[in-house]
Amino acid sequence: MNCKDAEKMISPFLEDDLDNRDLAEFLKHMDRCPECKEELTIQFLVLVGMKRLEDGNTFNLKEELDNMLRDARKKLKVRKYLVAVSLLLELLVAAMTVATVILTVALY
Ligand SMILES: [Zn+2]
């Protein structure tokens, strides 16, 4: 499973709408991909948080969030590294875009 597939499954996962095979693949990906895990955390807070506010039951959510944050803290080091790498890639893409524009202008 790649990140694109995993991201598509975040919403079904939170709705408990994945079959066993997809769920296993999804959890496997979440274990080794801090970026998708972070996306899961954000969507968890938005989706589950809204529902809990409607129910007036925010206590459990706070506990769930604490568990998630504890888990996130362990992976913070890896995540920081990934953020640096993705920033570097963004810079590279930006540089390539500029180079393409310069080449296009130079050709005409
Ligand atoms: Zn991923």
PDB file of C-alpha atoms and ligand atoms in Angstrom:
ATOM      1  CA  MET A   1       0.000   0.000   0.000  1.00  0.00           C
ATOM      2  CA  ASN A   2       1.310   3.444  -0.858  1.00  0.00           C
ATOM      3  CA  CYS A   3       0.531   6.760   0.867  1.00  0.00           C
ATOM      4  CA  LYS A   4      -2.144   7.692  -1.669  1.00  0.00           C
ATOM      5  CA  ASP A   5      -4.093   4.476  -0.969  1.00  0.00           C
ATOM      6  CA  ALA A   6      -3.615   4.890   2.776  1.00  0.00           C
ATOM      7  CA  GLU A   7      -4.892   8.468   2.750  1.00  0.00           C
ATOM      8  CA  LYS A   8      -8.010   7.339   0.882  1.00  0.00           C
ATOM      9  CA  MET A   9      -8.634   4.773   3.644  1.00  0.00           C
ATOM     10  CA  ILE A  10      -8.353   7.190   6.572  1.00  0.00           C
ATOM     11  CA  SER A  11     -11.997   8.242   6.330  1.00  0.00           C
ATOM     12  CA  PRO A  12     -13.374   4.663   5.959  1.00  0.00           C
ATOM     13  CA  PHE A  13     -11.071   3.584   8.810  1.00  0.00           C
ATOM     14  CA  LEU A  14     -12.478   6.259  11.136  1.00  0.00           C
ATOM     15  CA  GLU A  15     -15.998   5.207  10.108  1.00  0.00           C
ATOM     16  CA  ASP A  16     -15.029   1.576  10.846  1.00  0.00           C
ATOM     17  CA  ASP A  17     -15.830   0.775   7.234  1.00  0.00           C
ATOM     18  CA  LEU A  18     -12.767  -1.234   6.123  1.00  0.00           C
ATOM     19  CA  ASP A  19     -12.788  -4.983   5.547  1.00  0.00           C
ATOM     20  CA  ASN A  20     -10.189  -7.077   7.405  1.00  0.00           C
ATOM     21  CA  ARG A  21      -7.701  -7.186   4.563  1.00  0.00           C
ATOM     22  CA  ASP A  22      -7.793  -3.436   3.950  1.00  0.00           C
ATOM     23  CA  LEU A  23      -7.650  -2.783   7.685  1.00  0.00           C
ATOM     24  CA  ALA A  24      -4.545  -4.945   8.095  1.00  0.00           C
ATOM     25  CA  GLU A  25      -2.830  -3.206   5.187  1.00  0.00           C
ATOM     26  CA  PHE A  26      -3.878   0.175   6.545  1.00  0.00           C
ATOM     27  CA  LEU A  27      -2.556  -0.514  10.061  1.00  0.00           C
ATOM     28  CA  LYS A  28       0.675  -1.867   8.615  1.00  0.00           C
ATOM     29  CA  HIS A  29       1.130   1.342   6.651  1.00  0.00           C
ATOM     30  CA  MET A  30       0.318   3.515   9.699  1.00  0.00           C
ATOM     31  CA  ASP A  31       3.042   1.685  11.637  1.00  0.00           C
ATOM     32  CA  ARG A  32       5.739   2.609   9.186  1.00  0.00           C
ATOM     33  CA  CYS A  33       4.555   5.919   7.730  1.00  0.00           C
ATOM     34  CA  PRO A  34       4.610   8.838  10.221  1.00  0.00           C
ATOM     35  CA  GLU A  35       3.272  11.208   7.569  1.00  0.00           C
ATOM     36  CA  CYS A  36       0.056   9.227   7.058  1.00  0.00           C
ATOM     37  CA  LYS A  37      -0.225   8.741  10.809  1.00  0.00           C
ATOM     38  CA  GLU A  38      -0.157  12.490  11.249  1.00  0.00           C
ATOM     39  CA  GLU A  39      -2.864  12.867   8.613  1.00  0.00           C
ATOM     40  CA  LEU A  40      -4.871  10.218  10.481  1.00  0.00           C
ATOM     41  CA  THR A  41      -4.481  12.182  13.730  1.00  0.00           C
ATOM     42  CA  ILE A  42      -5.743  15.380  12.113  1.00  0.00           C
ATOM     43  CA  GLN A  43      -8.751  13.643  10.572  1.00  0.00           C
ATOM     44  CA  PHE A  44      -9.418  11.796  13.834  1.00  0.00           C
ATOM     45  CA  LEU A  45      -9.554  15.093  15.720  1.00  0.00           C
ATOM     46  CA  VAL A  46     -11.815  16.719  13.165  1.00  0.00           C
ATOM     47  CA  LEU A  47     -14.222  13.815  12.629  1.00  0.00           C
ATOM     48  CA  VAL A  48     -14.363  12.199  16.079  1.00  0.00           C
ATOM     49  CA  GLY A  49     -13.981  15.541  17.853  1.00  0.00           C
ATOM     50  CA  MET A  50     -17.043  16.968  16.106  1.00  0.00           C
ATOM     51  CA  LYS A  51     -19.121  13.889  16.951  1.00  0.00           C
ATOM     52  CA  ARG A  52     -18.078  13.952  20.598  1.00  0.00           C
ATOM     53  CA  LEU A  53     -18.938  17.632  20.873  1.00  0.00           C
ATOM     54  CA  GLU A  54     -22.416  16.849  19.547  1.00  0.00           C
ATOM     55  CA  ASP A  55     -22.776  14.083  22.138  1.00  0.00           C
ATOM     56  CA  GLY A  56     -21.407  16.396  24.838  1.00  0.00           C
ATOM     57  CA  ASN A  57     -18.887  13.659  25.657  1.00  0.00           C
ATOM     58  CA  THR A  58     -15.445  15.217  25.389  1.00  0.00           C
ATOM     59  CA  PHE A  59     -13.797  13.327  28.257  1.00  0.00           C
ATOM     60  CA  ASN A  60     -13.114  10.108  26.333  1.00  0.00           C
ATOM     61  CA  LEU A  61     -11.871  12.061  23.372  1.00  0.00           C
ATOM     62  CA  LYS A  62      -9.314  13.825  25.550  1.00  0.00           C
ATOM     63  CA  GLU A  63      -8.047  10.455  26.740  1.00  0.00           C
ATOM     64  CA  GLU A  64      -7.911   9.106  23.190  1.00  0.00           C
ATOM     65  CA  LEU A  65      -6.058  12.181  22.069  1.00  0.00           C
ATOM     66  CA  ASP A  66      -3.565  11.834  24.927  1.00  0.00           C
ATOM     67  CA  ASN A  67      -2.893   8.250  23.833  1.00  0.00           C
ATOM     68  CA  MET A  68      -2.358   9.390  20.272  1.00  0.00           C
ATOM     69  CA  LEU A  69      -0.091  12.223  21.350  1.00  0.00           C
ATOM     70  CA  ARG A  70       1.970   9.868  23.493  1.00  0.00           C
ATOM     71  CA  ASP A  71       2.407   7.686  20.449  1.00  0.00           C
ATOM     72  CA  ALA A  72       3.190  10.700  18.291  1.00  0.00           C
ATOM     73  CA  ARG A  73       5.877  11.917  20.671  1.00  0.00           C
ATOM     74  CA  LYS A  74       7.777   8.654  20.218  1.00  0.00           C
ATOM     75  CA  LYS A  75       7.846   9.208  16.487  1.00  0.00           C
ATOM     76  CA  LEU A  76       8.551  12.927  16.616  1.00  0.00           C
ATOM     77  CA  LYS A  77      12.196  12.424  15.726  1.00  0.00           C
ATOM     78  CA  VAL A  78      11.349  10.495  12.559  1.00  0.00           C
ATOM     79  CA  ARG A  79       8.639  12.984  11.681  1.00  0.00           C
ATOM     80  CA  LYS A  80      11.001  15.944  11.974  1.00  0.00           C
ATOM     81  CA  TYR A  81      13.358  14.179   9.606  1.00  0.00           C
ATOM     82  CA  LEU A  82      10.524  13.508   7.141  1.00  0.00           C
ATOM     83  CA  VAL A  83       9.400  17.144   7.307  1.00  0.00           C
ATOM     84  CA  ALA A  84      12.953  18.222   6.461  1.00  0.00           C
ATOM     85  CA  VAL A  85      13.048  15.780   3.543  1.00  0.00           C
ATOM     86  CA  SER A  86       9.673  16.915   2.206  1.00  0.00           C
ATOM     87  CA  LEU A  87      10.735  20.574   2.477  1.00  0.00           C
ATOM     88  CA  LEU A  88      13.863  19.711   0.526  1.00  0.00           C
ATOM     89  CA  LEU A  89      11.749  17.987  -2.137  1.00  0.00           C
ATOM     90  CA  GLU A  90       9.451  21.004  -2.352  1.00  0.00           C
ATOM     91  CA  LEU A  91      12.468  23.250  -2.871  1.00  0.00           C
ATOM     92  CA  LEU A  92      13.704  20.893  -5.564  1.00  0.00           C
ATOM     93  CA  VAL A  93      10.339  20.985  -7.356  1.00  0.00           C
ATOM     94  CA  ALA A  94      10.284  24.784  -7.099  1.00  0.00           C
ATOM     95  CA  ALA A  95      13.819  24.969  -8.518  1.00  0.00           C
ATOM     96  CA  MET A  96      12.834  22.661 -11.399  1.00  0.00           C
ATOM     97  CA  THR A  97       9.770  24.815 -12.140  1.00  0.00           C
ATOM     98  CA  VAL A  98      11.948  27.924 -12.300  1.00  0.00           C
ATOM     99  CA  ALA A  99      14.452  26.102 -14.510  1.00  0.00           C
ATOM    100  CA  THR A 100      11.645  25.016 -16.858  1.00  0.00           C
ATOM    101  CA  VAL A 101      10.360  28.596 -17.124  1.00  0.00           C
ATOM    102  CA  ILE A 102      13.884  29.888 -17.835  1.00  0.00           C
ATOM    103  CA  LEU A 103      14.423  27.199 -20.490  1.00  0.00           C
ATOM    104  CA  THR A 104      11.040  27.953 -22.111  1.00  0.00           C
ATOM    105  CA  VAL A 105      11.832  31.664 -22.225  1.00  0.00           C
ATOM    106  CA  ALA A 106      15.333  30.978 -23.561  1.00  0.00           C
ATOM    107  CA  LEU A 107      14.008  28.772 -26.381  1.00  0.00           C
ATOM    108  CA  TYR A 108      11.707  31.448 -27.791  1.00  0.00           C
TER     109      TYR A 108
HETATM  110 ZN    ZN B   1       2.071   6.850   3.943  1.00  0.00          ZN
END
